[in-house]
PDB file of C-alpha atoms in Angstrom:
ATOM      1  CA  GLU A   1       0.000   0.000   0.000  1.00 85.00           C
ATOM      2  CA  ALA A   2       1.320   3.414  -0.996  1.00 84.00           C
ATOM      3  CA  GLN A   3       1.833   5.464   2.107  1.00 93.00           C
ATOM      4  CA  VAL A   4       3.792   8.017   4.088  1.00 95.00           C
ATOM      5  CA  THR A   5       4.663   6.737   7.536  1.00 96.00           C
ATOM      6  CA  GLN A   6       5.507   9.033  10.423  1.00 96.00           C
ATOM      7  CA  ASN A   7       6.651   8.020  13.883  1.00 97.00           C
ATOM      8  CA  PRO A   8       5.807   8.546  16.624  1.00 97.00           C
ATOM      9  CA  ARG A   9       2.126   9.549  16.494  1.00 95.00           C
ATOM     10  CA  TYR A  10       2.315  11.249  19.863  1.00 96.00           C
ATOM     11  CA  LEU A  11       5.325  12.604  21.708  1.00 96.00           C
ATOM     12  CA  ILE A  12       5.647  14.476  24.986  1.00 96.00           C
ATOM     13  CA  THR A  13       9.072  15.823  25.839  1.00 96.00           C
ATOM     14  CA  VAL A  14      10.792  18.500  27.884  1.00 96.00           C
ATOM     15  CA  THR A  15      12.509  21.674  26.809  1.00 97.00           C
ATOM     16  CA  GLY A  16      16.000  21.103  25.449  1.00 96.00           C
ATOM     17  CA  LYS A  17      15.851  17.337  24.961  1.00 96.00           C
ATOM     18  CA  LYS A  18      16.791  16.490  21.378  1.00 97.00           C
ATOM     19  CA  LEU A  19      14.255  14.520  19.397  1.00 97.00           C
ATOM     20  CA  THR A  20      13.747  13.127  15.912  1.00 98.00           C
ATOM     21  CA  VAL A  21      10.473  12.516  14.106  1.00 98.00           C
ATOM     22  CA  THR A  22      10.890   9.973  11.337  1.00 98.00           C
ATOM     23  CA  CYS A  23       9.183   9.997   7.949  1.00 98.00           C
ATOM     24  CA  SER A  24       9.334   7.329   5.300  1.00 98.00           C
ATOM     25  CA  GLN A  25       7.551   6.921   1.954  1.00 97.00           C
ATOM     26  CA  ASN A  26       7.339   3.815  -0.222  1.00 96.00           C
ATOM     27  CA  MET A  27       6.360   5.476  -3.509  1.00 93.00           C
ATOM     28  CA  ASN A  28       9.824   6.425  -4.793  1.00 92.00           C
ATOM     29  CA  HIS A  29       8.842  10.092  -4.560  1.00 91.00           C
ATOM     30  CA  GLU A  30      11.466  12.734  -5.203  1.00 90.00           C
ATOM     31  CA  TYR A  31       9.819  15.522  -3.234  1.00 89.00           C
ATOM     32  CA  MET A  32       9.297  15.437   0.543  1.00 92.00           C
ATOM     33  CA  SER A  33       8.270  18.164   2.931  1.00 93.00           C
ATOM     34  CA  TRP A  34       7.517  18.878   6.577  1.00 96.00           C
ATOM     35  CA  TYR A  35       4.623  21.053   7.772  1.00 95.00           C
ATOM     36  CA  ARG A  36       3.343  22.127  11.115  1.00 96.00           C
ATOM     37  CA  GLN A  37      -0.341  22.726  11.767  1.00 94.00           C
ATOM     38  CA  ASP A  38      -1.443  25.220  14.385  1.00 93.00           C
ATOM     39  CA  PRO A  39      -4.993  26.420  15.138  1.00 87.00           C
ATOM     40  CA  GLY A  40      -5.962  29.412  13.036  1.00 83.00           C
ATOM     41  CA  LEU A  41      -2.699  29.291  11.067  1.00 87.00           C
ATOM     42  CA  GLY A  42      -3.281  26.344   8.760  1.00 88.00           C
ATOM     43  CA  LEU A  43      -0.256  24.426   7.528  1.00 91.00           C
ATOM     44  CA  ARG A  44       3.113  26.111   7.364  1.00 92.00           C
ATOM     45  CA  GLN A  45       6.074  24.566   5.617  1.00 91.00           C
ATOM     46  CA  ILE A  46       9.174  23.923   7.711  1.00 95.00           C
ATOM     47  CA  TYR A  47      11.633  22.332   5.247  1.00 94.00           C
ATOM     48  CA  TYR A  48      11.404  20.556   1.952  1.00 91.00           C
ATOM     49  CA  SER A  49      13.608  18.320  -0.146  1.00 92.00           C
ATOM     50  CA  MET A  50      13.668  18.062  -3.919  1.00 88.00           C
ATOM     51  CA  ASN A  51      15.768  14.882  -3.909  1.00 89.00           C
ATOM     52  CA  VAL A  52      18.543  13.078  -2.057  1.00 93.00           C
ATOM     53  CA  GLU A  53      20.964  15.536  -0.429  1.00 93.00           C
ATOM     54  CA  VAL A  54      18.884  18.502  -1.656  1.00 91.00           C
ATOM     55  CA  THR A  55      17.015  20.320   1.099  1.00 93.00           C
ATOM     56  CA  ASP A  56      15.825  23.882   1.583  1.00 90.00           C
ATOM     57  CA  LYS A  57      14.063  26.058   4.132  1.00 92.00           C
ATOM     58  CA  GLY A  58      10.342  26.599   4.083  1.00 89.00           C
ATOM     59  CA  ASP A  59       8.482  29.379   5.846  1.00 89.00           C
ATOM     60  CA  VAL A  60       9.229  28.473   9.477  1.00 95.00           C
ATOM     61  CA  PRO A  61      12.587  26.632   9.607  1.00 96.00           C
ATOM     62  CA  GLU A  62      13.942  28.103  12.852  1.00 97.00           C
ATOM     63  CA  GLY A  63      14.663  25.463  15.472  1.00 97.00           C
ATOM     64  CA  TYR A  64      14.458  22.536  13.034  1.00 98.00           C
ATOM     65  CA  LYS A  65      16.900  20.478  10.981  1.00 98.00           C
ATOM     66  CA  VAL A  66      16.337  17.870   8.296  1.00 98.00           C
ATOM     67  CA  SER A  67      18.401  15.434   6.296  1.00 96.00           C
ATOM     68  CA  ARG A  68      17.797  13.436   3.123  1.00 97.00           C
ATOM     69  CA  LYS A  69      20.431  10.733   2.895  1.00 97.00           C
ATOM     70  CA  GLU A  70      18.087   8.256   1.245  1.00 96.00           C
ATOM     71  CA  LYS A  71      15.198   8.879  -1.109  1.00 95.00           C
ATOM     72  CA  ARG A  72      12.591   7.241   1.109  1.00 97.00           C
ATOM     73  CA  ASN A  73      13.457   8.898   4.441  1.00 98.00           C
ATOM     74  CA  PHE A  74      13.211  12.520   5.561  1.00 98.00           C
ATOM     75  CA  PRO A  75      13.615  12.867   9.337  1.00 98.00           C
ATOM     76  CA  LEU A  76      12.804  16.085  11.204  1.00 98.00           C
ATOM     77  CA  ILE A  77      15.217  16.919  13.999  1.00 98.00           C
ATOM     78  CA  LEU A  78      14.618  19.274  16.902  1.00 97.00           C
ATOM     79  CA  GLU A  79      18.019  19.820  18.515  1.00 96.00           C
ATOM     80  CA  SER A  80      16.701  21.779  21.489  1.00 97.00           C
ATOM     81  CA  PRO A  81      12.898  21.765  21.536  1.00 97.00           C
ATOM     82  CA  SER A  82      11.030  24.681  23.068  1.00 97.00           C
ATOM     83  CA  PRO A  83       7.357  25.021  24.094  1.00 97.00           C
ATOM     84  CA  ASN A  84       6.553  27.101  20.985  1.00 97.00           C
ATOM     85  CA  GLN A  85       7.311  24.001  18.931  1.00 98.00           C
ATOM     86  CA  THR A  86       4.315  22.240  20.456  1.00 98.00           C
ATOM     87  CA  SER A  87       2.278  21.486  17.349  1.00 97.00           C
ATOM     88  CA  LEU A  88       0.883  18.864  14.988  1.00 96.00           C
ATOM     89  CA  TYR A  89       3.511  17.908  12.409  1.00 97.00           C
ATOM     90  CA  PHE A  90       2.919  16.392   8.991  1.00 96.00           C
ATOM     91  CA  CYS A  91       5.299  14.876   6.522  1.00 96.00           C
ATOM     92  CA  ALA A  92       4.262  14.839   2.853  1.00 93.00           C
ATOM     93  CA  SER A  93       5.660  13.599  -0.422  1.00 92.00           C
ATOM     94  CA  SER A  94       4.928  13.805  -4.124  1.00 88.00           C
ATOM     95  CA  LEU A  95       6.312  12.268  -7.273  1.00 82.00           C
ATOM     96  CA  SER A  96       8.140  15.329  -8.490  1.00 70.00           C
ATOM     97  CA  PRO A  97       7.892  19.007  -7.772  1.00 64.00           C
ATOM     98  CA  GLY A  98       7.001  21.736 -10.186  1.00 55.00           C
ATOM     99  CA  GLN A  99       4.710  19.701 -12.410  1.00 56.00           C
ATOM    100  CA  GLY A 100       1.499  21.241 -11.163  1.00 59.00           C
ATOM    101  CA  GLY A 101      -1.569  19.288 -10.232  1.00 59.00           C
ATOM    102  CA  GLU A 102       0.565  16.676  -8.559  1.00 68.00           C
ATOM    103  CA  LYS A 103      -0.864  15.031  -5.517  1.00 81.00           C
ATOM    104  CA  LEU A 104       0.760  15.527  -2.149  1.00 87.00           C
ATOM    105  CA  PHE A 105       0.560  12.411   0.023  1.00 91.00           C
ATOM    106  CA  PHE A 106       0.451  13.119   3.751  1.00 93.00           C
ATOM    107  CA  GLY A 107       1.420  11.074   6.760  1.00 95.00           C
ATOM    108  CA  SER A 108      -1.007  10.691   9.665  1.00 94.00           C
ATOM    109  CA  GLY A 109       0.709  13.330  11.748  1.00 95.00           C
ATOM    110  CA  THR A 110       2.801  13.582  14.910  1.00 97.00           C
ATOM    111  CA  GLN A 111       1.347  15.481  17.865  1.00 97.00           C
ATOM    112  CA  LEU A 112       4.292  16.952  19.758  1.00 97.00           C
ATOM    113  CA  SER A 113       4.048  18.566  23.181  1.00 97.00           C
ATOM    114  CA  VAL A 114       7.106  20.309  24.623  1.00 97.00           C
ATOM    115  CA  LEU A 115       6.814  21.023  28.347  1.00 96.00           C
TER     116      LEU A 115
ATOM    117  CA  GLY B   1       2.342  38.126   1.422  1.00 46.00           C
ATOM    118  CA  GLU B   2       1.291  34.538   1.045  1.00 59.00           C
ATOM    119  CA  ASP B   3      -1.998  34.696   2.950  1.00 77.00           C
ATOM    120  CA  VAL B   4      -4.633  32.258   1.789  1.00 87.00           C
ATOM    121  CA  GLU B   5      -7.761  32.996   3.762  1.00 90.00           C
ATOM    122  CA  GLN B   6     -10.753  30.881   4.681  1.00 93.00           C
ATOM    123  CA  SER B   7     -13.541  31.189   7.178  1.00 89.00           C
ATOM    124  CA  LEU B   8     -12.874  28.981  10.169  1.00 89.00           C
ATOM    125  CA  PHE B   9     -16.169  27.217  10.630  1.00 95.00           C
ATOM    126  CA  LEU B  10     -19.274  26.099   8.695  1.00 97.00           C
ATOM    127  CA  SER B  11     -22.239  24.150  10.000  1.00 97.00           C
ATOM    128  CA  VAL B  12     -24.881  22.566   7.753  1.00 97.00           C
ATOM    129  CA  ARG B  13     -27.619  19.972   7.984  1.00 97.00           C
ATOM    130  CA  GLU B  14     -27.329  16.622   6.293  1.00 97.00           C
ATOM    131  CA  GLY B  15     -28.687  16.785   2.743  1.00 97.00           C
ATOM    132  CA  ASP B  16     -28.037  20.505   2.330  1.00 97.00           C
ATOM    133  CA  SER B  17     -25.322  21.960   0.108  1.00 97.00           C
ATOM    134  CA  SER B  18     -22.127  23.280   1.675  1.00 97.00           C
ATOM    135  CA  VAL B  19     -20.083  26.077   0.184  1.00 97.00           C
ATOM    136  CA  ILE B  20     -16.564  26.659   1.472  1.00 97.00           C
ATOM    137  CA  ASN B  21     -14.836  29.828   0.325  1.00 97.00           C
ATOM    138  CA  CYS B  22     -11.206  30.791  -0.068  1.00 95.00           C
ATOM    139  CA  THR B  23      -9.323  33.881  -1.198  1.00 94.00           C
ATOM    140  CA  TYR B  24      -5.763  33.588  -2.422  1.00 88.00           C
ATOM    141  CA  THR B  25      -3.051  36.057  -3.244  1.00 82.00           C
ATOM    142  CA  ASP B  26      -0.834  34.923  -6.109  1.00 74.00           C
ATOM    143  CA  SER B  27      -2.538  35.832  -9.383  1.00 71.00           C
ATOM    144  CA  SER B  28       0.024  33.752 -11.267  1.00 74.00           C
ATOM    145  CA  SER B  29      -0.895  30.514  -9.477  1.00 72.00           C
ATOM    146  CA  THR B  30      -1.422  27.851 -12.110  1.00 77.00           C
ATOM    147  CA  TYR B  31      -3.208  25.317  -9.921  1.00 84.00           C
ATOM    148  CA  LEU B  32      -5.494  25.656  -6.922  1.00 89.00           C
ATOM    149  CA  TYR B  33      -6.306  22.746  -4.669  1.00 91.00           C
ATOM    150  CA  TRP B  34      -8.789  21.507  -2.113  1.00 95.00           C
ATOM    151  CA  TYR B  35      -7.574  19.093   0.553  1.00 95.00           C
ATOM    152  CA  LYS B  36      -9.683  17.310   3.186  1.00 96.00           C
ATOM    153  CA  GLN B  37      -8.481  16.423   6.685  1.00 95.00           C
ATOM    154  CA  GLU B  38     -10.550  13.921   8.631  1.00 94.00           C
ATOM    155  CA  PRO B  39     -10.151  13.708  12.423  1.00 88.00           C
ATOM    156  CA  GLY B  40      -6.815  12.210  13.445  1.00 86.00           C
ATOM    157  CA  ALA B  41      -5.585  11.904   9.872  1.00 88.00           C
ATOM    158  CA  GLY B  42      -3.382  13.668   7.394  1.00 89.00           C
ATOM    159  CA  LEU B  43      -4.640  15.702   4.465  1.00 92.00           C
ATOM    160  CA  GLN B  44      -5.973  14.058   1.314  1.00 93.00           C
ATOM    161  CA  LEU B  45      -6.289  15.765  -2.053  1.00 91.00           C
ATOM    162  CA  LEU B  46      -9.963  16.171  -2.950  1.00 93.00           C
ATOM    163  CA  THR B  47      -9.735  18.017  -6.216  1.00 92.00           C
ATOM    164  CA  TYR B  48      -7.804  20.708  -8.030  1.00 90.00           C
ATOM    165  CA  ILE B  49      -8.497  23.229 -10.774  1.00 91.00           C
ATOM    166  CA  PHE B  50      -6.239  24.678 -13.417  1.00 87.00           C
ATOM    167  CA  SER B  51      -6.196  28.455 -13.461  1.00 85.00           C
ATOM    168  CA  ASN B  52      -7.583  28.762 -16.996  1.00 87.00           C
ATOM    169  CA  MET B  53     -10.797  27.052 -15.901  1.00 89.00           C
ATOM    170  CA  ASP B  54     -13.818  28.685 -14.271  1.00 92.00           C
ATOM    171  CA  MET B  55     -15.441  25.557 -12.983  1.00 95.00           C
ATOM    172  CA  LYS B  56     -14.729  21.910 -12.382  1.00 94.00           C
ATOM    173  CA  GLN B  57     -17.277  19.305 -11.364  1.00 95.00           C
ATOM    174  CA  ASP B  58     -16.490  15.933  -9.855  1.00 92.00           C
ATOM    175  CA  GLN B  59     -19.532  13.980  -8.641  1.00 95.00           C
ATOM    176  CA  ARG B  60     -20.849  15.888  -5.593  1.00 96.00           C
ATOM    177  CA  LEU B  61     -18.028  18.429  -5.698  1.00 97.00           C
ATOM    178  CA  THR B  62     -18.067  21.655  -7.715  1.00 97.00           C
ATOM    179  CA  VAL B  63     -15.101  24.010  -7.723  1.00 97.00           C
ATOM    180  CA  LEU B  64     -15.615  27.596  -8.879  1.00 97.00           C
ATOM    181  CA  LEU B  65     -12.726  29.913  -9.644  1.00 95.00           C
ATOM    182  CA  ASN B  66     -12.981  33.687 -10.015  1.00 93.00           C
ATOM    183  CA  LYS B  67      -9.521  34.815 -11.077  1.00 90.00           C
ATOM    184  CA  LYS B  68     -10.418  38.484 -11.124  1.00 90.00           C
ATOM    185  CA  ASP B  69     -11.359  38.430  -7.451  1.00 91.00           C
ATOM    186  CA  LYS B  70      -8.857  35.647  -6.565  1.00 90.00           C
ATOM    187  CA  HIS B  71     -11.714  33.683  -5.077  1.00 94.00           C
ATOM    188  CA  LEU B  72     -12.058  29.917  -4.989  1.00 95.00           C
ATOM    189  CA  SER B  73     -15.017  27.963  -3.679  1.00 97.00           C
ATOM    190  CA  LEU B  74     -15.875  24.336  -3.056  1.00 97.00           C
ATOM    191  CA  ARG B  75     -19.507  23.285  -3.172  1.00 98.00           C
ATOM    192  CA  ILE B  76     -20.493  19.912  -1.744  1.00 97.00           C
ATOM    193  CA  ALA B  77     -23.934  18.805  -2.850  1.00 97.00           C
ATOM    194  CA  ASP B  78     -26.117  16.592  -0.626  1.00 97.00           C
ATOM    195  CA  THR B  79     -23.698  16.937   2.291  1.00 97.00           C
ATOM    196  CA  GLN B  80     -23.362  13.828   4.432  1.00 97.00           C
ATOM    197  CA  THR B  81     -22.158  13.362   8.005  1.00 95.00           C
ATOM    198  CA  GLY B  82     -19.054  11.696   6.567  1.00 94.00           C
ATOM    199  CA  ASP B  83     -18.160  15.014   4.962  1.00 96.00           C
ATOM    200  CA  SER B  84     -17.480  16.483   8.404  1.00 96.00           C
ATOM    201  CA  ALA B  85     -13.811  17.425   8.301  1.00 97.00           C
ATOM    202  CA  ILE B  86     -11.443  20.339   7.899  1.00 96.00           C
ATOM    203  CA  TYR B  87     -11.097  21.575   4.323  1.00 97.00           C
ATOM    204  CA  PHE B  88      -7.967  23.393   3.179  1.00 95.00           C
ATOM    205  CA  CYS B  89      -7.530  25.331   0.001  1.00 94.00           C
ATOM    206  CA  ALA B  90      -4.006  25.719  -1.343  1.00 90.00           C
ATOM    207  CA  GLU B  91      -2.358  27.664  -4.123  1.00 86.00           C
ATOM    208  CA  ASN B  92       0.943  27.003  -5.802  1.00 78.00           C
ATOM    209  CA  TRP B  93       3.091  30.005  -5.012  1.00 67.00           C
ATOM    210  CA  SER B  94       5.267  30.813  -7.983  1.00 60.00           C
ATOM    211  CA  THR B  95       8.819  30.997  -6.753  1.00 58.00           C
ATOM    212  CA  GLY B  96      10.372  29.217  -9.703  1.00 49.00           C
ATOM    213  CA  PHE B  97       9.526  26.037  -7.905  1.00 55.00           C
ATOM    214  CA  GLN B  98       5.858  25.372  -7.247  1.00 54.00           C
ATOM    215  CA  LYS B  99       5.432  25.685  -3.529  1.00 72.00           C
ATOM    216  CA  LEU B 100       2.038  24.966  -2.043  1.00 81.00           C
ATOM    217  CA  VAL B 101       0.670  27.584   0.343  1.00 85.00           C
ATOM    218  CA  PHE B 102      -2.220  26.374   2.449  1.00 90.00           C
ATOM    219  CA  GLY B 103      -5.138  28.316   3.845  1.00 91.00           C
ATOM    220  CA  THR B 104      -6.129  28.304   7.483  1.00 91.00           C
ATOM    221  CA  GLY B 105      -8.705  25.548   6.976  1.00 93.00           C
ATOM    222  CA  THR B 106     -12.511  25.499   7.344  1.00 96.00           C
ATOM    223  CA  ARG B 107     -14.029  23.082   9.808  1.00 95.00           C
ATOM    224  CA  LEU B 108     -17.265  21.676   8.314  1.00 97.00           C
ATOM    225  CA  LEU B 109     -19.744  20.204  10.766  1.00 97.00           C
ATOM    226  CA  VAL B 110     -22.653  18.239   9.296  1.00 97.00           C
ATOM    227  CA  SER B 111     -25.519  17.554  11.655  1.00 95.00           C
ATOM    228  CA  PRO B 112     -28.163  14.854  11.082  1.00 92.00           C
TER     229      PRO B 112
END
């Protein structure tokens, strides 16, 4: 089954404790992206990747890191989480960027709470 | 700016039509999208419209595009309780690479 898998689904942590949210897709997609969803703000893009070893900042990259060493995986790293990073995070992928009309496939989300 | 605006909430009765509205900002957007988010799930693409079209119909869904006013709407005919969800519109922001900019989302509540 074609899917984007994120782990964990729920995570509670404390300020300053490094964490990684994993994302994996099995569709051989080139493009992957991370979003955060906050009430009243919709989805905002954190980082995206056009292909292996090609990543770039989205709209709200501060406090986050990503890597794309393999095509299928795109982990999101919070080196020193802070309470303002409490949010619902989504990973998404698509076949190739810039084609228009392409379908973004989303993971089920990771609810992160930073105390 | 990249603001894509939607009203936050819409409540309808089962069987009625629902109309969800969106205003976008980039007049050069080539595609506009509607995504649906069911409780506890990620977003799923519902439909999209190319910018040279005024209307697109897909079963119970009708998308209307007014380029002059930068206004997009999604009409759901014969709304069912299973249509209760958050609906996001999105435009592709032309930065050389097509970046999707999402609206704030409209929560649709369908009551029996």
